[in-house]
XYZ file of C-alpha atoms in Angstrom:
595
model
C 123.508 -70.143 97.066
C 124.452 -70.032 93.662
C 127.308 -68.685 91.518
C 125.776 -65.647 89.588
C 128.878 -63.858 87.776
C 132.395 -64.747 86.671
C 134.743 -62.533 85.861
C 137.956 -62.651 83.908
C 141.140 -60.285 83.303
C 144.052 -61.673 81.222
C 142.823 -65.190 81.596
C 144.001 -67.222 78.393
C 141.973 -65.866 75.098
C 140.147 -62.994 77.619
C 142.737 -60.584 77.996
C 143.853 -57.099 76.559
C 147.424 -55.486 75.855
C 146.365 -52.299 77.972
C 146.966 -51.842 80.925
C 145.177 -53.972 84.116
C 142.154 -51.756 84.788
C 139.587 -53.351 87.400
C 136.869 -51.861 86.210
C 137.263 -53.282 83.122
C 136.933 -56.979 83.204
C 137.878 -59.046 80.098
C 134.859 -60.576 80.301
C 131.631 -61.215 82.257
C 129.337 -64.431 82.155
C 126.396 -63.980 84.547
C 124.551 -67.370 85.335
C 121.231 -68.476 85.848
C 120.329 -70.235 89.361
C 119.665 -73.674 87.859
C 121.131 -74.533 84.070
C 123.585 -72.893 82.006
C 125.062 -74.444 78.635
C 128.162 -72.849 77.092
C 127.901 -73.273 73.209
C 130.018 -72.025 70.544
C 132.078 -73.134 68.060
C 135.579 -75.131 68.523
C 137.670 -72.863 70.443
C 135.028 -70.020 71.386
C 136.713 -70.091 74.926
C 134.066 -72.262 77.079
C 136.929 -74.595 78.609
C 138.414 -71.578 79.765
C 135.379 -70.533 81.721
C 134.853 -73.795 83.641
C 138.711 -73.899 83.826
C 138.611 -70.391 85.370
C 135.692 -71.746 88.147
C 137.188 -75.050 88.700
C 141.163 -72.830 89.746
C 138.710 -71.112 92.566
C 136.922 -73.139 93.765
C 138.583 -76.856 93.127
C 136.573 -80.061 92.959
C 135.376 -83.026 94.789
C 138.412 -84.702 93.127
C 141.338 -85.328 93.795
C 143.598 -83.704 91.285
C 145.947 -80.873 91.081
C 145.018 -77.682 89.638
C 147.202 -74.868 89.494
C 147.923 -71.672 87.190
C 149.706 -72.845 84.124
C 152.356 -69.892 82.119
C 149.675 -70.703 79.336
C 147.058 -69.444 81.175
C 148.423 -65.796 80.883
C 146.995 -63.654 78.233
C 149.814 -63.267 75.423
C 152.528 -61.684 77.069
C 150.466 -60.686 80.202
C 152.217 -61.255 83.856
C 149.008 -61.108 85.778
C 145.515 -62.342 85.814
C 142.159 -61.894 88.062
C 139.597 -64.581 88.172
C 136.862 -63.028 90.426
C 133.334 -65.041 91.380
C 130.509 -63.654 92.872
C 127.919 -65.538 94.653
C 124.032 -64.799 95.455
C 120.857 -66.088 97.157
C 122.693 -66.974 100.146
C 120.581 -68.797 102.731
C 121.086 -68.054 106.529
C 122.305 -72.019 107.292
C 124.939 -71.057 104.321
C 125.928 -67.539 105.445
C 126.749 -68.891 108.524
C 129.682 -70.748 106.554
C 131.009 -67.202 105.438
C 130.398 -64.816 108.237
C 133.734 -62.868 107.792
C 133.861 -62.509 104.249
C 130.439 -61.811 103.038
C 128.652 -58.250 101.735
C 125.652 -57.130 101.587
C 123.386 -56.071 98.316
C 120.724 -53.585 98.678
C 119.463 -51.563 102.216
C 117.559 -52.160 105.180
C 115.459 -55.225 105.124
C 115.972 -55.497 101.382
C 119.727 -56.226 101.991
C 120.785 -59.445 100.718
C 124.222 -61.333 101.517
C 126.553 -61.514 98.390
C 130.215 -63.145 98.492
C 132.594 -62.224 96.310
C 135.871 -64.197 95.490
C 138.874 -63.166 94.249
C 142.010 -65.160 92.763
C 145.197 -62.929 91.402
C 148.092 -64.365 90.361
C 151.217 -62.929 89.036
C 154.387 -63.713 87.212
C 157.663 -62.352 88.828
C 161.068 -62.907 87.876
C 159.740 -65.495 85.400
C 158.210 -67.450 88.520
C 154.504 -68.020 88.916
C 153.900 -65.960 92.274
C 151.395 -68.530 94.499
C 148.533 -66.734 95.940
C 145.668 -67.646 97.692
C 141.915 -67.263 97.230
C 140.543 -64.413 99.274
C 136.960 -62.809 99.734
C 135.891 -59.986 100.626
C 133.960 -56.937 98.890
C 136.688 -54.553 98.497
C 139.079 -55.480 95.578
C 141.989 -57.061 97.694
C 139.661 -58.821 100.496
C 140.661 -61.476 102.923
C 142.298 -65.123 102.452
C 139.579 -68.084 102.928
C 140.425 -70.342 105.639
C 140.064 -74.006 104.538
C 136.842 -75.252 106.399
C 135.277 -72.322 104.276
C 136.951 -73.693 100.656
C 135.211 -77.031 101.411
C 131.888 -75.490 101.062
C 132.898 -73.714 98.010
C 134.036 -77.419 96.230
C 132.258 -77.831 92.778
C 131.993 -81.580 90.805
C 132.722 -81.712 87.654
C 132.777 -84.292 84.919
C 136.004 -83.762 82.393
C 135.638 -84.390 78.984
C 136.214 -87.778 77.288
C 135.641 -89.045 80.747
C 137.000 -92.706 81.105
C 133.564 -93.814 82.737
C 134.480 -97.445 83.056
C 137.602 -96.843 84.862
C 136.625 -94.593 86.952
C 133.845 -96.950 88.709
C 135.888 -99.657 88.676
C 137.347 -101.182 92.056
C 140.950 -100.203 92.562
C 143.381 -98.075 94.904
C 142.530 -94.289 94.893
C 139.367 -95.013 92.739
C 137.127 -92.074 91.396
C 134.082 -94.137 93.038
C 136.011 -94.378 96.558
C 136.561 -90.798 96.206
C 132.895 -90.009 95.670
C 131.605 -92.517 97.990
C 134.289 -91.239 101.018
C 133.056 -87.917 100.788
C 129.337 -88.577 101.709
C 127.830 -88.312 105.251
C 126.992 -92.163 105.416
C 130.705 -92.907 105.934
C 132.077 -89.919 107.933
C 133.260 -91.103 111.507
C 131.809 -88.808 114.325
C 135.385 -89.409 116.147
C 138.509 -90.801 114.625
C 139.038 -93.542 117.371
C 135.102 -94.436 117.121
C 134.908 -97.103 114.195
C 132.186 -96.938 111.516
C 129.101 -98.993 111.137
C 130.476 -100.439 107.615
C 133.661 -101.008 109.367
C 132.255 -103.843 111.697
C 130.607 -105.379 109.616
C 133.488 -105.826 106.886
C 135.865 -106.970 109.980
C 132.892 -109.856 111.025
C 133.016 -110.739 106.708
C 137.127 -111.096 106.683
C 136.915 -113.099 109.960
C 134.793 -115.198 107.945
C 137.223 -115.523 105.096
C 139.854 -115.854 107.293
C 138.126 -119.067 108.907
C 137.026 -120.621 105.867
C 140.861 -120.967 104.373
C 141.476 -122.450 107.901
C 138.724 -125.196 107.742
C 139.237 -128.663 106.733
C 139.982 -129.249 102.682
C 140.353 -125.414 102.356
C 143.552 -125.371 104.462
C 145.581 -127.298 101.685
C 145.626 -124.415 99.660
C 147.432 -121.609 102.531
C 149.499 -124.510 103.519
C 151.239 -124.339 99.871
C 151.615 -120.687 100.524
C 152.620 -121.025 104.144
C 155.364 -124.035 103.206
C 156.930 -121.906 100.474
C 156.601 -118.408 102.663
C 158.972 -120.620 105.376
C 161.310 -121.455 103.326
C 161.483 -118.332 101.959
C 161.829 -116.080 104.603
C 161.560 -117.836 108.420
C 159.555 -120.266 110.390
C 157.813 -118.001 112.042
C 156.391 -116.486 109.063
C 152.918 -117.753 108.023
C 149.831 -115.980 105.391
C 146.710 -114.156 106.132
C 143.954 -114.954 103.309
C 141.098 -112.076 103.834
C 139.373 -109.154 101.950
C 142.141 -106.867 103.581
C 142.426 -103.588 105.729
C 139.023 -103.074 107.353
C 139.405 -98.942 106.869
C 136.753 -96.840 105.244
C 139.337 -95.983 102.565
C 140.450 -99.246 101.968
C 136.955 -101.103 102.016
C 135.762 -98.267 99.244
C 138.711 -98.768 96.914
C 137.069 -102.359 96.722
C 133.752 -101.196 95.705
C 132.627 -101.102 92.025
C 129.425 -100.044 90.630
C 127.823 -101.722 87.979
C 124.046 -102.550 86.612
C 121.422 -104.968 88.419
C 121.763 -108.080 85.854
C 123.432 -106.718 82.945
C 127.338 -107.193 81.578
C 129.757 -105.652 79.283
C 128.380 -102.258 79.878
C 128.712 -100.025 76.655
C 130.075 -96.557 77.150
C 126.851 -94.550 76.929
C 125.464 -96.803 79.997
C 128.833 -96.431 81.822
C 128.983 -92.354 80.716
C 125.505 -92.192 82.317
C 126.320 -94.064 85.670
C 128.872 -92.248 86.116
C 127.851 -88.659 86.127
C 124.500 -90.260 88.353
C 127.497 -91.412 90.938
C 129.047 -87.875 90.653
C 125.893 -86.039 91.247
C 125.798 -87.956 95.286
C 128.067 -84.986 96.093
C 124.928 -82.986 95.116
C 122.698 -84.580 97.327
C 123.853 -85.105 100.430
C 121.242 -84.332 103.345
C 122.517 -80.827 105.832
C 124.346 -79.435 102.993
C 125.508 -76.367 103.696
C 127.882 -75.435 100.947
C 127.405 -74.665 97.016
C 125.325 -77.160 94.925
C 127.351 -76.416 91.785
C 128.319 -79.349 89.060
C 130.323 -78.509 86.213
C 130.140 -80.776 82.965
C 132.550 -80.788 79.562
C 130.744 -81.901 76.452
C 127.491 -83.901 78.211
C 126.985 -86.014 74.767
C 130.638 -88.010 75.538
C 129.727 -91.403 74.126
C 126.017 -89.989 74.164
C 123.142 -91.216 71.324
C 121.233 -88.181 70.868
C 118.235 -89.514 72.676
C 120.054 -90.160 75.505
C 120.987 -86.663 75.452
C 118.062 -85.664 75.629
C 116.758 -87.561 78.465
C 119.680 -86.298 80.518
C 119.472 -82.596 79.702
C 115.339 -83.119 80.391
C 116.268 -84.565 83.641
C 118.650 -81.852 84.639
C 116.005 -78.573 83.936
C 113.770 -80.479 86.033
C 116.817 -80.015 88.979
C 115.494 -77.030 91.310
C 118.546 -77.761 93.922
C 121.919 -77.645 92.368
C 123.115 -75.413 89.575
C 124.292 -76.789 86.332
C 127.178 -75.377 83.705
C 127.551 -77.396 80.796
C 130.069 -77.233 77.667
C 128.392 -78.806 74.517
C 128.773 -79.214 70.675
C 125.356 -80.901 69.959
C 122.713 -79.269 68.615
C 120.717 -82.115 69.918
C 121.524 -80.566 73.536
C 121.306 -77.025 72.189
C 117.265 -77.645 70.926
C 116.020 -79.305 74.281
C 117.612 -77.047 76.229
C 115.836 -73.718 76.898
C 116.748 -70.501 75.127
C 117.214 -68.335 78.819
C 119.586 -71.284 80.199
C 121.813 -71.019 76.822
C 125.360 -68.940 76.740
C 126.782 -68.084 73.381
C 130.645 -68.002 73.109
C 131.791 -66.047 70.386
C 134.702 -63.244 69.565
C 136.068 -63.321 72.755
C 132.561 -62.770 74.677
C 129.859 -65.210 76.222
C 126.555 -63.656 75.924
C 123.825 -64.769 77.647
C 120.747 -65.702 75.208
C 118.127 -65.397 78.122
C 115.548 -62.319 78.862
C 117.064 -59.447 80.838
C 116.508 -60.037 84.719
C 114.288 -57.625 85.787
C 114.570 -58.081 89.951
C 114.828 -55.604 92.132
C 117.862 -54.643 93.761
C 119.742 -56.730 90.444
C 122.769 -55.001 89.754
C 122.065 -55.727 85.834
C 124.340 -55.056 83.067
C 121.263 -55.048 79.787
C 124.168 -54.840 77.563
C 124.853 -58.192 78.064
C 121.478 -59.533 76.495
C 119.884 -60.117 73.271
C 117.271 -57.974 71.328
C 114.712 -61.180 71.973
C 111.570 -60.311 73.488
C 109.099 -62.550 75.537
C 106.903 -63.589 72.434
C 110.628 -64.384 70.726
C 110.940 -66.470 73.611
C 107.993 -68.661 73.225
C 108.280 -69.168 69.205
C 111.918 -70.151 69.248
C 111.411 -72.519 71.713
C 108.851 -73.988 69.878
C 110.506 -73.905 66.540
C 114.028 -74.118 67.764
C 114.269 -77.964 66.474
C 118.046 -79.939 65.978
C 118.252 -78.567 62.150
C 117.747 -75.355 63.655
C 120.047 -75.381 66.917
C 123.070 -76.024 64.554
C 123.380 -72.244 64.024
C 124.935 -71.499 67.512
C 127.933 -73.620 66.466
C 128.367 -71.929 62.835
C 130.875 -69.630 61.205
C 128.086 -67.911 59.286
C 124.294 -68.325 59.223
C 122.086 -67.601 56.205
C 118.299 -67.952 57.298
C 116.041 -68.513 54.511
C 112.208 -69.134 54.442
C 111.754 -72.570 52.515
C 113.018 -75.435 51.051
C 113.863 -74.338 47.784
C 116.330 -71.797 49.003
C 117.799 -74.362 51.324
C 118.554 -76.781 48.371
C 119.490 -74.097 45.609
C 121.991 -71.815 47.381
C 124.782 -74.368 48.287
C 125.026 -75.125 44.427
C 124.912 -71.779 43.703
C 127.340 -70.617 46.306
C 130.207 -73.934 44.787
C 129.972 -72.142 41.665
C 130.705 -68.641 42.859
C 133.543 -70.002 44.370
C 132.327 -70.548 48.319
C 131.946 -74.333 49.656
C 129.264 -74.080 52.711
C 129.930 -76.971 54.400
C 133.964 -76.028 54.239
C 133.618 -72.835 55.103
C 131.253 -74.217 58.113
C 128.367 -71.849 57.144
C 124.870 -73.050 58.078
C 121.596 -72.637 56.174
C 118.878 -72.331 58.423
C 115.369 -73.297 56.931
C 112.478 -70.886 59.261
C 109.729 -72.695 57.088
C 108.382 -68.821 57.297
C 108.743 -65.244 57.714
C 109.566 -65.351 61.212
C 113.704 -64.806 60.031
C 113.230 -62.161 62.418
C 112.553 -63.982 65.234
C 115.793 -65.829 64.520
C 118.305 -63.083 63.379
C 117.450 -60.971 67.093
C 119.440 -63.914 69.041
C 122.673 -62.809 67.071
C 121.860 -58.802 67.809
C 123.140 -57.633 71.617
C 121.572 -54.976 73.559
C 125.450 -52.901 73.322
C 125.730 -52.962 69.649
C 129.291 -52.581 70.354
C 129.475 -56.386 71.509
C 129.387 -58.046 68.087
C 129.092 -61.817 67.915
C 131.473 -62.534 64.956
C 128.894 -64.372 63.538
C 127.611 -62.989 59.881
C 124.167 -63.463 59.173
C 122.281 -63.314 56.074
C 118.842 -63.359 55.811
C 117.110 -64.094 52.275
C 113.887 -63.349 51.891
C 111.163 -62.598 49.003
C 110.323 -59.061 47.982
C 106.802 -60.596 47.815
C 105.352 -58.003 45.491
C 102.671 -60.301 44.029
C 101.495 -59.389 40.398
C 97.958 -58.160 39.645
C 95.451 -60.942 38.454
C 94.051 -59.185 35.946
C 96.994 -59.078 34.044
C 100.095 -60.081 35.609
C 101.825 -56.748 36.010
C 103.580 -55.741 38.648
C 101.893 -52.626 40.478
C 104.626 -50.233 41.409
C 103.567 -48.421 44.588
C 102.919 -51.780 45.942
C 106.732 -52.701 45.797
C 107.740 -49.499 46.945
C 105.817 -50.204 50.347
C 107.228 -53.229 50.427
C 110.404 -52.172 49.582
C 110.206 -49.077 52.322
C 109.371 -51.754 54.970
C 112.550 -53.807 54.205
C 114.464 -50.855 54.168
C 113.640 -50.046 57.632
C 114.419 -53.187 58.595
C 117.602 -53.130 56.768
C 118.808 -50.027 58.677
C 117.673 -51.005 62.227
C 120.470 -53.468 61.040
C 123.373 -51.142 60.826
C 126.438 -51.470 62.799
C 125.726 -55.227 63.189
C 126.563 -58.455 61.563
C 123.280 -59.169 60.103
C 122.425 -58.394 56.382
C 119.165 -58.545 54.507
C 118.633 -59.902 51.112
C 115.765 -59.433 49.222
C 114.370 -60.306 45.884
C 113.650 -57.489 43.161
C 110.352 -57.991 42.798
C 108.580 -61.335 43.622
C 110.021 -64.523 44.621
C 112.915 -67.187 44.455
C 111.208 -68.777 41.619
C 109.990 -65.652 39.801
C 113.917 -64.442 40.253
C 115.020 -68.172 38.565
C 112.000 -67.878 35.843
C 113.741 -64.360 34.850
C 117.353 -65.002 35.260
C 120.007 -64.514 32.538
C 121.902 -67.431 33.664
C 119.667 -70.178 34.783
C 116.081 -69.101 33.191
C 116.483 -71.953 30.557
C 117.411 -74.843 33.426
C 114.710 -73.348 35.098
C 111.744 -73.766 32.731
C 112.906 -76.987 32.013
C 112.706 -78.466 35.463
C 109.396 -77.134 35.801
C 107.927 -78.893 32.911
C 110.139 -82.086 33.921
C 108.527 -82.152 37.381
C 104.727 -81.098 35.932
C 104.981 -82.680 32.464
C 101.613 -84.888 33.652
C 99.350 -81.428 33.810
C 97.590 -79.659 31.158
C 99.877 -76.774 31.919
C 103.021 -78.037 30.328
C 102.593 -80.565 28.425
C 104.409 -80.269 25.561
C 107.320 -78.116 25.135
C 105.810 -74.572 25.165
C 106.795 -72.825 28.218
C 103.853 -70.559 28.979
C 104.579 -67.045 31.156
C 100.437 -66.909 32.271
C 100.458 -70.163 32.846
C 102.905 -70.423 34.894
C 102.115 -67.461 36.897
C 98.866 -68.421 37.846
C 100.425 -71.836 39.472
C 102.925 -69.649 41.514
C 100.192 -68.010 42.768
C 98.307 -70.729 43.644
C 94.802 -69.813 41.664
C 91.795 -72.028 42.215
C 91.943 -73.383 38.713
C 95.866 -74.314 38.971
C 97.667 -76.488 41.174
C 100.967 -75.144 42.722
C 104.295 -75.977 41.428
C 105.974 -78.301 43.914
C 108.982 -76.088 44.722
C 111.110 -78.759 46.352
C 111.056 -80.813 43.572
C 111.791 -78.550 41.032
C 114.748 -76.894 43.338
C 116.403 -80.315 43.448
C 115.993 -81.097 39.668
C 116.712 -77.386 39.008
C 120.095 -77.711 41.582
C 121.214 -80.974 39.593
C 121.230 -79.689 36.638
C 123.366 -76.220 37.880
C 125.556 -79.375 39.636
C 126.071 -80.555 36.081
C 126.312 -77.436 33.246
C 130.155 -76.489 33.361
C 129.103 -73.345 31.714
C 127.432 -71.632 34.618
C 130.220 -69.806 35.591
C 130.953 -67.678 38.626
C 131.458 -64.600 36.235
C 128.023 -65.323 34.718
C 126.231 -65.355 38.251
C 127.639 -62.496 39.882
C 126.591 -60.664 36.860
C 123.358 -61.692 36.467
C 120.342 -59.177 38.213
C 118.062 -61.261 39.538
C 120.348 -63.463 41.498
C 122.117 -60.391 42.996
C 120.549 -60.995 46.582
C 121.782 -64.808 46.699
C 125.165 -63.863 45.740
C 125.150 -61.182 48.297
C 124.172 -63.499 51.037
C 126.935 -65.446 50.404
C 129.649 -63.483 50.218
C 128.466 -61.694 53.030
C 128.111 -64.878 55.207
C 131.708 -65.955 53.911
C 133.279 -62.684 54.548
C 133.959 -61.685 51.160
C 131.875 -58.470 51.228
């Protein structure tokens, strides 16, 4: 069994001031059957989602968790979490008899259970409720032999890793350890295997403070426990009580040989003790583990290892929270959920099986070929765009080095604004823009996007005109691209007529800086030496003819981007004014919200 749909009403940032409708959810996060990673930005609401799981279902551990007034939407008094599980197997029904539902007819029927948890706020009291199931919208209260099957592990943030595995009363490892099948008791008056043998250890200690030379040392104890209390009175040296409890509050974990474990080694032997809930053999309850920001105290190959290790799990079902775009890149695009403007939307294909009760809306525009590139492509420089305020996608280097400069001088800092310029290295910007557009156009991910591209209208080589019906196919294309765009976040920007470097060669503003980085950078060739900038020239290196080497467009951008860095009299006024950089400065301000 796995858990394939949460849903929320008035449950901290997922709420509405209507009225409590429940056919209208606040939101709906459907999950895969193996891994899921929540990404987003600070704040995008995935704590709330495990949050919401972890109130249902509770964990392996022993804490207290309990509806908070803060939980409440705003000024809302009640709130619905409600979980749905699927693929139940017979040996887990069984667990569930009286509460489940069935999905589809005949043979075809499958068992589904669905959980409920309402809670409400009456006469400013927090009314305690308990967790029912059922298919009908009130359902039934779970009994408690049926909540232990339901228990989920989960790994808190900023996890304390050393302390946790470290010996002491009410430890995290004696927690973990107590719950397995090795050390449950078949009666409570029968005593355990590990018991017996820890009693025949402490008899041993006990004798050895007894024996001649050792009993010196309890004699100072015993003299001074006389005299303080009565003669009767005398110590007990041993390893102390001989309970399962107490012998596993004694137990640490460490690593074979090694010492002064640093906190990536500890992080990572911690979550591999956590996962023994996971595998424990005649399991008949939910294989779910729930982890808050994986890279804690992570390098980001270690990261990676771990998140490679976990898609390989067939068995237990993973949700993640994360901030790394290390994470975000291994991890594949399907098992990925985007949090943003008060939604989580899935990035995976659409399910397609039968009897799936499937909402499409909830999907991206990303077909199966989208699938394979980005996952290809999709590299750490790349991934950083699920955690950005704004995302311009541009096709090459030299837009990826010129635009922050340009966008400082029109007023807009990039990195402050946390706006991320994502380099495609082609025209594939498409590819890229359709994980940002949803199925329902009316679920917008408050994410603007900007994509830059070239006009591409190459000039003849006869002569090095431009051949007007040419551009206006090219420009027709763009256009239809541009409206299939409309009533979405994503804008496209295109050069006037050729490309970045054509735009720079024939800007007002920066046409001068321009030429002279290009005959810095290529002062060695027979093309520009001297001073003489020459047009023909220079067009036949942009477009690469046999008898010309190409300009080297990084190093130009980066000469070309100091020297913007440096001449005070480029002025925002100047730039927004000037033609041929329209497109850049309408990227940015779009991306920036200033449009």
């Amino acid at each position: 069994m796995y858990l394939s749909e949460l849903k929320l009403w008035n449950f901290r940032k997922y709420g509405s001031i209507d009225s409590f409708d429940l056919n209208k959810p606040n939101l709906i996060v459907p999950f895969n059957k193996g891994l899921n990673v929540l990404i987003g930005e600070n704040d995008s609401g995935k704590t709330a989602i495990i949050d919401a799981i972890k109130l249902v279902l509770k964990t392996h551990a022993y804490e207290w968790i309990k509806v908070e007034e803060s939980d409440f939407y705003k000024k809302s008094d009640k709130l619905r979490i409600e979980l749905e599980f699927k693929d139940i197997k017979p040996n887990e029904a069984k667990n569930f008899i009286e509460w489940l539902g069935w999905e589809g007819i005949g043979e075809e029927a499958k068992p589904i259970l669905r959980l409920n948890y309402q809670v409400e706020i009456k006469q400013d009291k927090i009314q305690v409720t308990d967790v029912k199931a059922g298919m009908d919208e009130t359902g039934y209260p779970l009994n408690a032999e049926a909540r232990e099957y339901l228990k989920t592990t989960y790994l808190k943030a900023l996890r304390d890793a050393d302390n946790d595995l470290t010996a002491k009363k009410n430890s995290r490892l004696s927690q973990i350890l107590k719950e397995h099948e090795f050390f449950k008791k078949k009666s409570k008056k029968e005593e355990h295997q590990f018991e017996l043998e820890f009693k025949k250890l402490n008899i041993k200690i006990e004798e050895w403070f007894k024996t001649d030379g050792n009993e010196k040392l309890k004699k100072v104890i015993d003299d001074f426990l006389v005299s303080f209390t009565d003669k009767n009175k005398t110590s007990n040296i041993s390893l102390g009580e001989s309970d399962i409890k107490s012998i596993l509050e004694k137990v640490s974990v460490g690593i074979l040989n090694q010492q002064n474990l640093g906190l990536g080694t500890m992080n990572r032997l911690y979550m591999a003790a956590e996962l023994l809930h996971l595998k424990k053999e005649n399991w008949n309850g939910l294989k779910l583990c729930m982890i808050e920001e994986l890279e804690a105290h992570l390098h980001p190959q270690a990261q990676m290892k771990i998140i490679e290790a976990l898609q390989k799990e067939t068995e237990v079902q993973f949700i993640l929270s994360t901030h790394s775009p290390n994470l975000a890149s291994k991890v594949k695009l399907h098992n990925l959920i985007l949090c943003n403007n008060n939604f989580a939307l899935p990035l995976g294909e659409v399910p397609n099986e039968e009897n799936e009760r499937t909402n499409r809306d909830k999907y991206t525009k990303l077909d199966k070929y989208d699938y394979k590139f980005l996952e290809r492509f999709l590299d750490v420089t790349k991934a950083n765009l699920f955690f950005a305020k704004g995302v311009i996608l541009v096709e090459g280097w030299s837009e990826e080095i010129i635009l922050p400069i340009i966008a400082k001088r029109i007023g807009y800092d990039l990195t402050q604004k946390e706006i991320s310029i994502v380099n495609v290295g082609s025209t594939a910007y498409l590819k890229f823009a359709r994980i940002f557009l949803r199925q329902n156009t009316l679920e917008k991910l408050n994410i603007p996007v900007a994509i830059i591209t070239d006009l591409d209208n190459r000039p003849e080589a006869k002569d090095n005109s431009f051949c007007s019906i040419k551009k206006e196919e090219k420009e027709k294309k763009l256009k239809e691209l541009e409206i299939s765009f409309k009533e979405t976040k994503v804008l496209l920007s295109y050069t006037s007529d050729w490309t970045l470097e054509w735009c720079l060669y024939k800007s007002e503003i920066l046409s001068k800086l321009f030429k002279e980085s290009v005959s810095k950078i290529h002062s060695g060739t027979e093309e520009f030496k001297g001073e003489k900038f020459e047009e023909a020239k220079f067009v036949s290196k942009l477009r690469k003819d046999k008898s010309h080497s190409p300009i080297d467009k990084v190093e130009v951008a980066s000469l070309l981007a100091e020297k913007i860095e440096n001449d005070l009299s480029i002025t925002k006024e100047k730039l927004e004014k000037d033609e041929k950089l329209g497109y850049i400065v309408k990227a940015i301000k779009h991306v920036c919200n200033e449009n």
